[in-house]
Structures are given as structure tokens and as C-alpha cells.
Short mmCIF file of C-alpha atoms and ligand atoms in Angstrom, two decimals:
data_model
loop_
_atom_site.label_atom_id
_atom_site.label_comp_id
_atom_site.label_asym_id
_atom_site.label_seq_id
_atom_site.Cartn_x
_atom_site.Cartn_y
_atom_site.Cartn_z
CA MET A 294 85.16 70.07 115.36
CA VAL A 295 86.09 68.86 111.89
CA HIS A 296 85.48 71.23 108.98
CA LYS A 297 85.37 70.15 105.38
CA LEU A 298 87.09 72.83 103.32
CA SER A 299 86.81 73.21 99.61
CA LEU A 300 89.63 75.10 97.98
CA ILE A 301 91.03 75.76 94.55
CA VAL A 302 94.72 74.96 94.75
CA ASN A 303 96.76 75.74 91.65
CA GLY A 304 93.61 75.66 89.55
CA ILE A 305 92.37 72.32 90.86
CA LYS A 306 89.39 71.88 93.16
CA ARG A 307 90.43 70.15 96.38
CA THR A 308 88.59 69.20 99.52
CA VAL A 309 90.23 68.52 102.84
CA GLU A 310 89.15 67.97 106.42
CA VAL A 311 90.73 70.14 109.11
CA LYS A 312 90.35 70.89 112.80
CA ASP A 313 89.92 74.43 114.17
CA ASN A 314 93.53 74.67 115.32
CA GLU A 315 95.29 73.46 112.17
CA ILE A 316 97.69 75.81 110.40
CA LEU A 317 97.31 76.36 106.65
CA LEU A 318 101.00 75.59 106.01
CA ASP A 319 100.69 72.14 107.61
CA VAL A 320 97.47 71.35 105.77
CA LEU A 321 98.95 72.33 102.39
CA ARG A 322 102.19 70.43 102.95
CA ASP A 323 101.06 67.35 104.84
CA LYS A 324 97.50 66.80 103.66
CA LEU A 325 97.54 68.27 100.15
CA LYS A 326 101.20 67.37 99.57
CA ILE A 327 102.29 70.76 98.24
CA LYS A 328 105.94 70.23 99.02
CA SER A 329 107.29 73.45 97.51
CA LEU A 330 106.20 75.16 100.71
CA LYS A 331 108.91 75.10 103.32
CA ALA A 332 108.64 75.62 107.02
CA ALA A 333 111.63 77.10 108.73
CA CYS A 334 110.60 79.52 111.43
CA TRP A 335 106.88 78.89 111.95
CA ARG A 336 106.45 82.49 113.05
CA GLY A 337 106.35 84.77 110.06
CA GLU A 338 110.01 85.72 109.89
CA CYS A 339 111.46 83.78 106.95
CA GLY A 340 108.75 83.86 104.29
CA LEU A 341 109.43 80.34 103.00
CA CYS A 342 105.80 79.30 103.52
CA THR A 343 104.48 82.16 101.35
CA VAL A 344 101.44 81.41 99.16
CA LEU A 345 99.11 83.51 97.04
CA LEU A 346 95.79 83.54 98.87
CA ASN A 347 93.02 85.07 96.75
CA GLY A 348 95.65 87.04 94.85
CA LYS A 349 97.60 88.29 97.86
CA LEU A 350 100.90 87.03 99.24
CA VAL A 351 100.58 85.68 102.77
CA LYS A 352 102.77 83.64 105.07
CA SER A 353 100.82 80.41 105.52
CA CYS A 354 102.38 79.57 108.90
CA LEU A 355 100.33 82.45 110.32
CA VAL A 356 97.00 81.50 108.75
CA LEU A 357 94.42 79.13 110.18
CA ALA A 358 93.25 76.54 107.67
CA VAL A 359 89.56 76.96 108.65
CA GLU A 360 89.75 80.62 107.68
CA VAL A 361 90.34 79.98 104.01
CA ASP A 362 87.37 77.80 103.06
CA GLY A 363 86.33 78.66 99.50
CA SER A 364 89.60 80.44 98.71
CA GLU A 365 91.95 80.21 95.78
CA ILE A 366 95.56 79.32 96.59
CA ILE A 367 98.51 79.44 94.23
CA THR A 368 101.97 78.08 94.97
CA VAL A 369 105.00 77.88 92.70
CA GLU A 370 103.66 74.61 91.26
CA GLY A 371 100.81 76.68 89.81
CA LEU A 372 103.14 78.81 87.68
CA VAL A 373 103.84 75.92 85.32
CA LYS A 374 101.50 75.98 82.30
CA ASP A 375 101.12 72.82 80.16
CA GLY A 376 104.43 71.50 81.42
CA GLU A 377 106.24 74.75 80.48
CA LEU A 378 108.11 76.78 83.08
CA SER A 379 107.02 80.40 83.43
CA PRO A 380 109.45 83.20 82.41
CA ILE A 381 110.35 83.96 86.00
CA GLN A 382 111.20 80.31 86.68
CA ARG A 383 113.42 80.20 83.59
CA ALA A 384 115.10 83.44 84.63
CA PHE A 385 115.96 82.01 88.05
CA ILE A 386 117.64 79.05 86.30
CA GLU A 387 119.47 81.24 83.77
CA HIS A 388 120.85 83.50 86.47
CA GLY A 389 121.60 80.77 89.01
CA ALA A 390 119.43 82.65 91.47
CA PHE A 391 119.78 80.01 94.20
CA GLN A 392 122.35 77.84 95.87
CA CYS A 393 120.68 75.23 98.09
CA GLY A 394 117.24 76.07 96.67
CA PHE A 395 115.40 76.04 99.99
CA CYS A 396 114.06 79.58 99.54
CA THR A 397 113.53 79.35 95.78
CA PRO A 398 109.82 78.43 95.64
CA ALA A 399 108.95 81.40 97.84
CA PHE A 400 111.18 83.84 95.95
CA VAL A 401 109.88 82.70 92.56
CA LEU A 402 106.27 83.07 93.64
CA ALA A 403 106.81 86.48 95.24
CA SER A 404 108.84 87.69 92.24
CA HIS A 405 106.06 86.56 89.90
CA GLN A 406 103.49 88.49 91.93
CA LEU A 407 105.78 91.53 92.08
CA LEU A 408 106.10 91.57 88.29
CA ILE A 409 102.35 91.19 87.79
CA GLU A 410 101.73 94.19 90.03
CA ASN A 411 104.66 96.21 88.71
CA PRO A 412 106.16 94.93 85.44
CA ASN A 413 109.08 97.36 85.56
CA PRO A 414 110.30 97.53 89.14
CA SER A 415 113.34 99.50 90.25
CA GLU A 416 116.01 97.77 92.30
CA GLU A 417 114.70 99.55 95.40
CA GLU A 418 111.18 98.30 94.73
CA ILE A 419 112.43 94.74 94.26
CA LYS A 420 114.30 94.88 97.56
CA GLU A 421 111.30 96.30 99.35
CA LYS A 422 108.81 93.81 97.95
CA LEU A 423 111.00 90.78 98.65
CA GLY A 424 112.16 91.98 102.05
CA GLY A 425 109.96 89.47 103.85
CA ILE A 426 111.76 86.42 102.49
CA ILE A 427 115.15 85.26 103.66
CA CYS A 428 117.77 83.43 101.57
CA ARG A 429 120.23 81.87 103.95
CA CYS A 430 122.69 81.27 101.09
CA GLY A 431 122.68 84.96 100.21
CA THR A 432 121.78 84.76 96.53
CA TYR A 433 119.96 88.08 96.57
CA LEU A 434 122.02 89.72 93.82
CA GLU A 435 121.23 86.91 91.38
CA ILE A 436 117.57 87.02 92.35
CA ILE A 437 117.45 90.72 91.50
CA LYS A 438 119.11 90.04 88.15
CA ALA A 439 116.63 87.26 87.40
CA ILE A 440 113.67 89.51 88.13
CA LYS A 441 115.03 92.31 85.95
CA SER A 442 115.61 89.95 83.05
CA ALA A 443 112.13 88.37 83.34
CA SER A 444 110.39 91.71 83.54
CA ARG A 445 110.10 92.12 79.75
CA PHE A 446 107.81 89.08 79.58
CA TYR A 447 105.44 90.69 82.02
CA GLN A 448 105.47 94.06 80.23
CA LYS A 449 104.19 92.51 77.01
CA LYS A 450 101.16 91.01 78.74
CA MET B 111 105.36 68.91 110.51
CA SER B 112 105.33 69.60 114.21
CA PHE B 113 108.51 67.64 115.01
CA GLY B 114 106.87 66.88 118.32
CA SER B 115 107.35 70.44 119.55
CA PRO B 116 104.36 72.37 120.84
CA TYR B 117 105.83 75.56 119.42
CA PHE B 118 104.84 74.56 115.90
CA THR B 119 101.25 73.67 116.74
CA LEU B 120 98.34 75.51 118.24
CA PRO B 121 96.50 74.61 121.42
CA GLU B 122 92.90 73.46 120.92
CA PHE B 123 90.20 76.08 120.55
CA THR B 124 86.88 76.65 118.85
CA TYR B 125 86.96 78.96 115.83
CA HIS B 126 84.14 81.46 115.19
CA LYS B 127 83.66 83.69 112.17
CA PRO B 128 80.85 86.14 112.95
CA LYS B 129 79.38 88.15 110.06
CA THR B 130 78.20 91.12 112.13
CA LEU B 131 79.60 93.17 114.99
CA ARG B 132 76.57 92.28 117.11
CA GLU B 133 77.26 88.57 116.65
CA ALA B 134 80.94 89.08 117.60
CA LEU B 135 79.97 91.04 120.72
CA GLU B 136 77.52 88.32 121.75
CA LEU B 137 80.26 85.71 121.44
CA LEU B 138 82.65 87.88 123.45
CA GLU B 139 80.01 88.41 126.12
CA LYS B 140 79.30 84.68 126.28
CA TYR B 141 82.89 83.46 126.50
CA GLY B 142 84.41 86.34 128.50
CA ASP B 143 88.12 85.95 129.16
CA GLU B 144 88.20 82.55 127.44
CA ALA B 145 87.84 84.32 124.09
CA LYS B 146 90.31 86.30 121.98
CA VAL B 147 89.59 88.44 118.96
CA MET B 148 91.61 87.62 115.85
CA ALA B 149 92.13 90.18 113.09
CA GLY B 150 95.17 89.32 110.93
CA GLY B 151 96.34 86.63 113.35
CA VAL B 152 99.94 87.71 112.74
CA GLY B 153 100.44 88.49 116.40
CA LEU B 154 97.91 86.12 117.95
CA ILE B 155 99.07 82.92 116.22
CA PRO B 156 102.75 83.13 117.28
CA PHE B 157 101.65 83.99 120.84
CA MET B 158 99.39 80.92 120.85
CA LYS B 159 102.12 78.72 119.38
CA GLU B 160 104.38 79.72 122.23
CA ARG B 161 101.53 79.09 124.70
CA LEU B 162 101.80 82.65 125.98
CA ILE B 163 98.03 82.76 125.54
CA SER B 164 95.64 79.85 125.03
CA PRO B 165 92.12 81.14 124.42
CA THR B 166 89.52 78.39 124.08
CA HIS B 167 87.51 80.54 121.65
CA VAL B 168 89.02 82.47 118.75
CA ILE B 169 86.73 85.06 117.20
CA ASP B 170 87.80 85.99 113.68
CA ILE B 171 86.53 89.46 112.81
CA LYS B 172 87.78 89.58 109.21
CA GLU B 173 84.36 89.26 107.60
CA ILE B 174 82.57 91.91 109.62
CA ALA B 175 81.72 94.61 107.08
CA GLU B 176 81.17 97.32 109.73
CA LEU B 177 84.82 97.09 110.76
CA LYS B 178 86.19 97.58 107.23
CA LYS B 179 85.96 101.36 107.51
CA LEU B 180 88.59 103.79 106.22
CA GLU B 181 87.18 107.27 105.94
CA TYR B 182 88.36 110.87 106.19
CA LYS B 183 86.00 113.76 106.82
CA LYS B 184 87.21 117.32 106.70
CA GLY B 185 87.00 118.94 110.10
CA GLU B 186 86.44 115.59 111.79
CA GLY B 187 89.46 113.51 110.87
CA LEU B 188 90.32 109.98 109.87
CA THR B 189 88.60 106.80 111.05
CA ILE B 190 90.42 103.47 110.65
CA GLY B 191 88.38 100.31 111.25
CA ALA B 192 89.56 97.18 113.02
CA THR B 193 90.09 95.08 109.92
CA ILE B 194 92.07 97.64 107.93
CA THR B 195 95.49 96.16 107.17
CA PHE B 196 98.83 97.91 106.94
CA SER B 197 98.79 97.21 103.17
CA GLU B 198 95.47 98.99 102.78
CA LEU B 199 96.78 101.97 104.71
CA GLU B 200 99.95 102.04 102.60
CA LYS B 201 97.84 102.40 99.45
CA TYR B 202 95.61 105.08 100.92
CA GLN B 203 96.80 108.31 99.29
CA LEU B 204 95.39 110.61 101.96
CA LEU B 205 97.56 109.01 104.62
CA LYS B 206 100.71 109.86 102.69
CA GLU B 207 99.61 113.43 102.13
CA LYS B 208 98.13 114.28 105.48
CA TYR B 209 99.22 111.82 108.18
CA ARG B 210 102.84 111.39 107.11
CA ALA B 211 104.16 110.01 110.41
CA LEU B 212 101.60 107.20 110.32
CA TYR B 213 102.32 106.52 106.65
CA GLN B 214 106.05 106.26 107.36
CA ALA B 215 105.47 103.94 110.32
CA VAL B 216 103.18 101.73 108.23
CA LYS B 217 105.85 101.43 105.51
CA LEU B 218 108.46 100.41 108.06
CA ALA B 219 106.35 97.93 110.03
CA SER B 220 107.58 94.40 109.27
CA ASP B 221 107.52 93.41 105.58
CA ASN B 222 105.02 93.76 102.77
CA ILE B 223 103.83 90.14 103.00
CA ILE B 224 103.07 90.42 106.72
CA ARG B 225 101.44 93.80 106.04
CA ASN B 226 98.87 92.10 103.79
CA ARG B 227 97.38 90.51 106.92
CA ALA B 228 98.47 92.60 109.90
CA THR B 229 96.07 95.31 111.05
CA LEU B 230 96.93 98.59 112.73
CA ILE B 231 94.46 97.90 115.52
CA GLY B 232 95.93 94.43 116.12
CA ASN B 233 99.30 96.16 116.34
CA ILE B 234 98.23 98.53 119.10
CA CYS B 235 96.26 95.79 120.91
CA GLU B 236 99.44 93.71 121.05
CA ALA B 237 101.09 96.53 123.00
CA ILE B 238 104.58 95.14 122.59
CA PRO B 239 106.93 97.94 123.67
CA TRP B 240 108.83 98.11 120.36
CA VAL B 241 105.92 98.12 117.89
CA ASP B 242 105.58 101.04 115.51
CA GLY B 243 101.83 101.68 115.22
CA PRO B 244 101.12 103.44 118.52
CA ILE B 245 103.93 106.00 118.20
CA PRO B 246 102.52 108.19 115.40
CA LEU B 247 98.97 107.63 116.67
CA ILE B 248 99.87 109.15 120.03
CA ALA B 249 101.59 112.04 118.26
CA TYR B 250 98.31 112.86 116.48
CA GLY B 251 96.32 112.51 119.70
CA ALA B 252 94.37 109.55 118.27
CA GLU B 253 91.65 107.75 120.20
CA VAL B 254 90.37 104.18 120.09
CA GLU B 255 86.67 103.40 120.02
CA ILE B 256 85.72 100.39 122.15
CA LYS B 257 82.39 98.59 122.11
CA SER B 258 80.70 95.93 124.20
CA LEU B 259 77.05 94.83 124.11
CA ASP B 260 75.99 97.63 126.43
CA GLU B 261 78.61 100.35 126.13
CA VAL B 262 80.55 102.46 123.64
CA ARG B 263 83.57 104.36 124.93
CA ARG B 264 86.55 106.26 123.58
CA THR B 265 89.99 106.49 125.09
CA PRO B 266 93.26 108.06 123.88
CA VAL B 267 95.76 105.54 122.45
CA ALA B 268 98.24 106.88 125.01
CA ASP B 269 96.02 105.65 127.89
CA PHE B 270 94.79 102.52 126.13
CA ILE B 271 98.32 101.08 126.20
CA LYS B 272 99.04 100.46 129.86
CA GLY B 273 102.28 98.50 129.70
CA PRO B 274 103.94 95.57 127.93
CA VAL B 275 101.10 93.48 126.43
CA GLU B 276 98.68 95.23 128.75
CA ILE B 277 95.76 97.24 127.38
CA ASP B 278 92.66 98.92 128.71
CA LEU B 279 90.21 96.33 127.37
CA LYS B 280 87.77 94.30 129.45
CA PRO B 281 86.38 90.86 128.60
CA GLY B 282 83.40 91.33 126.30
CA GLU B 283 84.92 94.41 124.64
CA ILE B 284 86.30 94.91 121.14
CA VAL B 285 88.19 97.79 119.58
CA THR B 286 86.09 98.87 116.60
CA SER B 287 88.13 101.78 115.23
CA ILE B 288 90.86 104.36 115.70
CA HIS B 289 90.04 108.00 115.26
CA LEU B 290 92.67 110.57 114.26
CA PRO B 291 91.65 114.21 114.64
CA ASP B 292 91.82 116.42 111.57
CA ILE B 293 95.02 118.42 111.50
CA PRO B 294 95.72 121.90 110.11
CA GLU B 295 97.27 122.23 106.64
CA GLU B 296 100.42 123.80 108.13
CA ALA B 297 101.10 120.91 110.53
CA LYS B 298 104.10 118.67 109.83
CA SER B 299 104.63 115.16 111.07
CA GLY B 300 107.19 112.41 110.66
CA PHE B 301 108.38 109.06 111.96
CA LEU B 302 111.81 107.47 112.26
CA LYS B 303 112.79 103.99 113.32
CA PHE B 304 116.23 102.76 114.29
CA ASN B 305 116.73 99.02 114.04
CA THR B 306 119.68 96.82 113.22
CA GLY B 307 118.90 93.77 111.14
CA SER B 308 115.76 92.56 112.88
CA GLU B 309 112.46 94.41 112.88
CA PHE B 310 112.76 95.09 116.61
CA ALA B 311 113.14 98.84 116.96
CA LEU B 312 115.83 100.03 119.34
CA LEU B 313 114.07 103.34 119.14
CA ASN B 314 111.12 104.69 117.21
CA ILE B 315 110.02 108.28 117.29
CA ALA B 316 107.18 110.35 115.91
CA ALA B 317 106.88 114.11 115.89
CA TYR B 318 103.91 116.36 115.27
CA LEU B 319 104.80 119.99 114.71
CA LEU B 320 102.56 122.98 114.22
CA ILE B 321 104.47 126.23 114.35
CA THR B 322 102.74 129.28 112.94
CA ALA B 323 102.54 132.91 114.01
CA LYS B 324 99.11 132.25 115.54
CA LYS B 325 99.41 128.80 117.02
CA LYS B 326 102.02 126.37 118.29
CA ASP B 327 101.45 122.73 119.07
CA VAL B 328 104.17 120.10 119.41
CA ARG B 329 104.20 116.41 120.32
CA LEU B 330 107.24 114.15 120.54
CA VAL B 331 106.57 110.46 121.13
CA TYR B 332 109.11 107.68 121.73
CA GLY B 333 108.79 103.90 121.68
CA ALA B 334 111.00 100.91 122.48
CA ILE B 335 112.67 102.78 125.32
CA SER B 336 110.67 101.48 128.27
CA SER B 337 107.47 99.59 129.10
CA LYS B 338 105.18 101.83 127.02
CA PRO B 339 105.33 104.75 124.59
CA ALA B 340 106.21 108.08 126.20
CA ARG B 341 106.07 111.77 125.37
CA ALA B 342 108.98 114.12 126.01
CA LEU B 343 106.91 116.86 127.61
CA GLU B 344 109.78 119.13 128.68
CA ALA B 345 111.37 118.96 125.24
CA GLU B 346 108.00 119.84 123.70
CA LYS B 347 107.83 122.96 125.88
CA ILE B 348 111.24 124.09 124.63
CA LEU B 349 109.95 123.95 121.05
CA LEU B 350 107.00 126.17 121.98
CA ARG B 351 109.35 129.01 122.94
CA ASP B 352 110.12 131.94 120.66
CA GLY B 353 113.60 132.06 119.18
CA ASP B 354 115.84 130.51 116.58
CA LEU B 355 114.20 127.19 115.69
CA ASN B 356 117.44 125.36 114.99
CA ALA B 357 118.83 126.27 118.40
CA LEU B 358 115.57 125.24 120.07
CA ILE B 359 115.69 121.88 118.25
CA SER B 360 119.17 121.15 119.62
CA MET B 361 118.07 122.05 123.13
CA ALA B 362 114.91 119.97 122.83
CA ALA B 363 116.81 116.94 121.57
CA ILE B 364 119.19 117.07 124.54
CA LYS B 365 116.29 117.58 126.93
CA ALA B 366 114.41 114.58 125.50
CA SER B 367 117.47 112.37 125.90
CA GLU B 368 117.63 113.34 129.59
CA GLU B 369 114.02 113.50 130.69
CA LEU B 370 112.66 110.17 129.39
CA GLU B 371 112.68 106.95 131.35
CA VAL B 372 114.92 104.54 129.44
CA ILE B 373 115.78 100.88 130.01
CA SER B 374 118.83 98.74 129.21
CA ASP B 375 118.23 95.38 127.59
CA VAL B 376 119.94 92.83 125.34
CA LEU B 377 119.36 95.04 122.30
CA ALA B 378 120.88 98.26 123.63
CA SER B 379 122.17 99.87 126.80
CA GLU B 380 120.47 102.82 128.42
CA ASP B 381 123.32 105.13 127.37
CA TYR B 382 123.12 104.02 123.79
CA ARG B 383 119.36 104.56 123.68
CA ARG B 384 119.73 108.04 125.19
CA HIS B 385 122.28 108.83 122.51
CA LEU B 386 119.84 107.59 119.85
CA ILE B 387 117.06 109.74 121.30
CA LYS B 388 119.21 112.84 120.93
CA ILE B 389 120.41 112.10 117.42
CA LEU B 390 117.07 110.95 116.00
CA THR B 391 115.10 113.78 117.59
CA MET B 392 117.47 116.26 116.00
CA LYS B 393 117.36 114.53 112.62
CA LEU B 394 113.58 114.22 112.50
CA LEU B 395 112.85 117.76 113.67
CA LYS B 396 115.39 119.28 111.27
CA GLU B 397 113.82 117.38 108.39
CA LEU B 398 110.37 118.62 109.33
CA VAL B 399 111.47 122.22 109.77
CA GLU B 400 113.29 122.29 106.45
CA GLU B 401 110.02 121.36 104.76
CA VAL B 402 108.19 124.30 106.35
C1 FAD C 66 107.70 88.66 111.18
C2 FAD C 66 107.02 89.79 111.88
C3 FAD C 66 107.56 91.06 111.83
C4 FAD C 66 106.94 92.13 112.48
N1 FAD C 66 107.52 93.36 112.40
C5 FAD C 66 106.90 94.41 112.97
C6 FAD C 66 107.44 95.72 112.88
O1 FAD C 66 108.48 95.95 112.28
N2 FAD C 66 106.77 96.72 113.48
C7 FAD C 66 105.62 96.52 114.16
O2 FAD C 66 105.05 97.47 114.68
N3 FAD C 66 105.08 95.31 114.27
C8 FAD C 66 105.70 94.25 113.70
N4 FAD C 66 105.16 93.01 113.82
C9 FAD C 66 103.94 92.84 114.60
C10 FAD C 66 102.71 92.95 113.73
O3 FAD C 66 102.66 94.18 113.09
C11 FAD C 66 101.52 92.78 114.59
O4 FAD C 66 101.61 91.47 115.12
C12 FAD C 66 100.25 92.95 113.81
O5 FAD C 66 100.04 94.28 113.44
C13 FAD C 66 99.09 92.48 114.59
O6 FAD C 66 97.92 92.68 113.83
P1 FAD C 66 96.95 91.49 113.52
O7 FAD C 66 95.81 92.05 112.79
O8 FAD C 66 97.65 90.37 112.91
O9 FAD C 66 96.49 91.14 115.02
P2 FAD C 66 96.10 89.74 115.64
O10 FAD C 66 97.25 88.83 115.61
O11 FAD C 66 94.84 89.26 115.05
O12 FAD C 66 95.84 90.22 117.13
C14 FAD C 66 96.87 90.66 117.97
C15 FAD C 66 96.30 90.89 119.37
O13 FAD C 66 95.38 91.98 119.36
C16 FAD C 66 94.08 91.56 119.73
N5 FAD C 66 93.15 92.25 118.83
C17 FAD C 66 93.26 92.36 117.47
N6 FAD C 66 92.26 93.12 116.99
C18 FAD C 66 91.48 93.46 118.04
C19 FAD C 66 90.29 94.23 118.19
N7 FAD C 66 89.70 94.81 117.13
N8 FAD C 66 89.77 94.39 119.41
C20 FAD C 66 90.36 93.83 120.50
N9 FAD C 66 91.49 93.09 120.43
C21 FAD C 66 92.05 92.91 119.22
C22 FAD C 66 94.09 90.04 119.59
O14 FAD C 66 93.16 89.44 120.47
C23 FAD C 66 95.51 89.69 119.92
O15 FAD C 66 95.70 89.64 121.28
C24 FAD C 66 105.74 91.91 113.19
C25 FAD C 66 105.17 90.64 113.23
C26 FAD C 66 105.80 89.58 112.59
C27 FAD C 66 105.17 88.21 112.65
S1 FES C 67 107.75 79.34 108.09
FE1 FES C 67 106.30 80.88 107.69
S2 FES C 67 107.50 82.64 107.60
FE2 FES C 67 108.93 81.15 108.23
S1 FES C 68 119.36 79.37 98.01
FE1 FES C 68 119.71 78.51 99.96
S2 FES C 68 118.30 79.62 101.15
FE2 FES C 68 118.25 80.66 99.31
#
């Protein structure tokens, strides 16, 4: 059966047709062309397909597309406001918090959500909250620095 | 994105999203063993990708309000519904205060993104020998409530899990909730997990300890050592004796490492696991006793 989903993706209303067995990750990447999402393991291990689904981080390779009809989805593209990078994106650049960049969209999105929920996280809390995402280049130390330096922007809000 | 490999796609099935438990049970009755319940999908979807299971009907229970229950009643205990996620349990203050072993297991199960979707009941229904959820539940003597269109039954978690990916659930049935008995104020409980790098536990252990002048009650539960979780019954008996508690703990830890059935696999040899049983039993029990 074909289902017509209507979603709000990064603030924009989108409609898309999907079959029962389609995975959200594939629909977002291939049909809605959200290319910041990466697929590396397809089984929940690496976190590179992470999106914000109705305000919660989920790994989209483990979500059926039909499930999310009517939902709001945010990816790293959605953090840009009027062409301006968000503070966490700028902090990643300032601290060189990536090498190949493959994991960066997921880390930026999860770091953003972490700071919204907890604007002043300890190093332990950062490690715990980002534990579900893997950086194969090992840039974790820089990522932690970037989050700490961006935290002041979230505290003011 | 499938690169031509079936492992990245799902087999074909019909998706259902019932709004009530009755509707879900009717669907399960109708489709029998062709149907699978989906809660978080965190376990089901990878299994389907690998074609380990290929249900032709997937019944998503996420929107069933009756299953969203998380309630503690003094004297009766804690009820956890089928759609309660690990993240919801993590935020539930009572769990941390009263059911510490379960709280600790919840915090150590996978990562916080997975925990936003994964449910505790999905975890025990998966019945993978290394998962964390069943271990503290068995230590508390928890029971699962199972419903079908014409029956409601309860069974201890320890009996519900029959072996690797094998549970006591018939076609047409659904697990609606887990029930943990209320526990006395003086009772202590804790959970430890030993893993190296991956989330696969080489050993996980939960202990429930009630040692007062009037009453003694002890349960030691181990996972990831063989085909299903197991209690160290002889070691428990040692802890019920009178005497110096620290000496009894050492004896019990050695006993547990000898009496349990333990396998060797690619993750660890039998000897290594027996060593872990001894060390972790000692560590966990000492921690609990020091709190008393
Ligand atoms: C990357 C990753 C890391 C993980 N790490 C850990 C870990 O460290 N520790 C750990 O314990 N687990 C771990 N897991 C396993 C995970 O916790 C379980 O897969 C999850 O809890 C399953 O819950 P779910 O709600 O997603 O179940 P689902 O995927 O929806 O279902 C799993 C199975 O249970 C059945 N089922 C679910 N609910 C019911 C019900 N109410 N009645 C009858 N049958 C039902 C389904 O039919 C299916 O067969 C990990 C999983 C992943 C992907
Ligand atoms: S692709 Fe989803 S977690 Fe790896
Ligand atoms: S920067 Fe290469 S994977 Fe993280």
C-alpha cells in the first residue's frame, strides 16, 4: 500500500509517498534529499542517521517512514537561521571538531539538543549524551571543547 | 540507498497502527503467527533487515494509550506498560530511589538515543542472552502480564524467558505490562555490567538484598553467561546464614562462580566468565552492604 505522508521537515511542509516497509532514513535522504543524514551501519550502532523527531533524538535507520506521518523532523540543515550558522555550528568550525566530516551533521544536531536540554553540561554528561554516535576519525576531544565553548549561547536564551 | 543488499531494506509487510488494545488484539488474533508486535522497533527492525524474521503484518502499539502506564502504588508495587521507553524510566525519580538495580540497568542499556525509542518490554521480549532488562527484573521477582482476546495471565519474567530469542508467548498474545512487587524500605539492590567496547555484556548481574534482624531475602541473577538468565541459588543460601557478612560475601561469590552453568564463546571463555562472576559478585555485594 502507498501512504501519503505529510511532514514538517526543517520548518517546511513536505509531502511524500511511501510504502509500508520503507525506512525513514532512506525516505529523508533519497526522496526528500536531506543529504546531511549519513547511513553507515543501518542498524542503530553508529548514530550518523540521527534526526530530531518531534523534539527527540532518534536513529532514523530504525524508524519506519509510515510511523511518522504528521511529525516534525529537524536535521542539521534546520539549525541555520536566515543563512546564519547557529552557535554550535560555528563552535565546531572554530575548534576543528571534525576531520573527514562524515559524523559532523549528527554530532552537531545531538550537541545542539544536548545544550537545549542542559545548557551547562559537565564533561561526563557530554560523553554520556553523545555516546550513541561514533566518530571514526576520533575527534571527540575537539567536539567536547566545541560544546563547552558554545554553551554560553544557550545559557543566555 | 540499499546498495542492492537485502540487509539494508525490509521485507514486504502490511503496517497497522491500532489505537486501542482491543483493536491490537483483534489484529493479532486474525493474523496469528504472521504478525509481530512493534514497540520501539529498535530490535524488530534489525532482525527484519537480516531476514531473521519476516512477519507479513507489523502491529505498531505506540499509540495505544492503555499501554502507556507507569505507576507505583504503595503495598502493591510498580507497573510498567508496554510502550514505556528506557528514557522515560530513566527520568522516573521513583525508580532511582526504590528500584536501583533496574535504574542502573536502564542507564547502561545501549545509548541515550536508542533509549528514546527502546522499551523495557521489547527488551525482555527479544530475549537475547546478553540483554540487560531481564536481570534486575528477575532479582525483584517481577511478573509480566499477558493478554489475548479471551485470556489474561501473569507469569514471572524468569519463566517467560525460555531461551535465546524464545519466550512464553503464543500467537494472538501481547505483553501489556511488567509488575514489580513493592519492596521493603530496608532492601538494597544493584546492577553491574561488564562489557568491553561494544554494548554486548560479557556478564551482567543484579542483586537484591534484604538483611534485617527479622527477615532475610536474597536474590542473585546473572545474564550473558548461558542461554538464559540464571539465579545462583546456592550462593543465595550462603548469604542467608548468620555470621560475618563480609566473609559470607566472599564465600557466596566463589560459590556463584562454581555453581552456574557458563558457556565459552567468541567474546569470552568459560574460565574468564567464571572469574568475572566471582569478582563482580563480590564488588556488587560489598557496595550494597556498605550502604546498609
Ligand atoms: C545499537 C543498539 C544497542 C543496544 N544495546 C543494548 C544494551 O546495551 N543492553 C540491552 O539490554 N539492550 C541493548 N539493545 C537492545 C535494545 O535495548 C532492544 O532491542 C530494545 O529494548 C527493544 O525494545 P523495542 O521497544 O525497540 O522492541 P521492538 O523492536 O519493537 O520489539 C522487539 C521484539 O519484542 C517483541 N515485542 C515488543 N513489545 C512487545 C509486546 N508488548 N508484546 C509482545 N511482543 C513484543 C517484538 O515483536 C519483537 O520481536 C541495543 C540495541 C541496539 C540497536
Ligand atoms: S545508520 Fe543509523 S545508526 Fe548507523
Ligand atoms: S570526523 Fe570523520 S567520522 Fe568524525
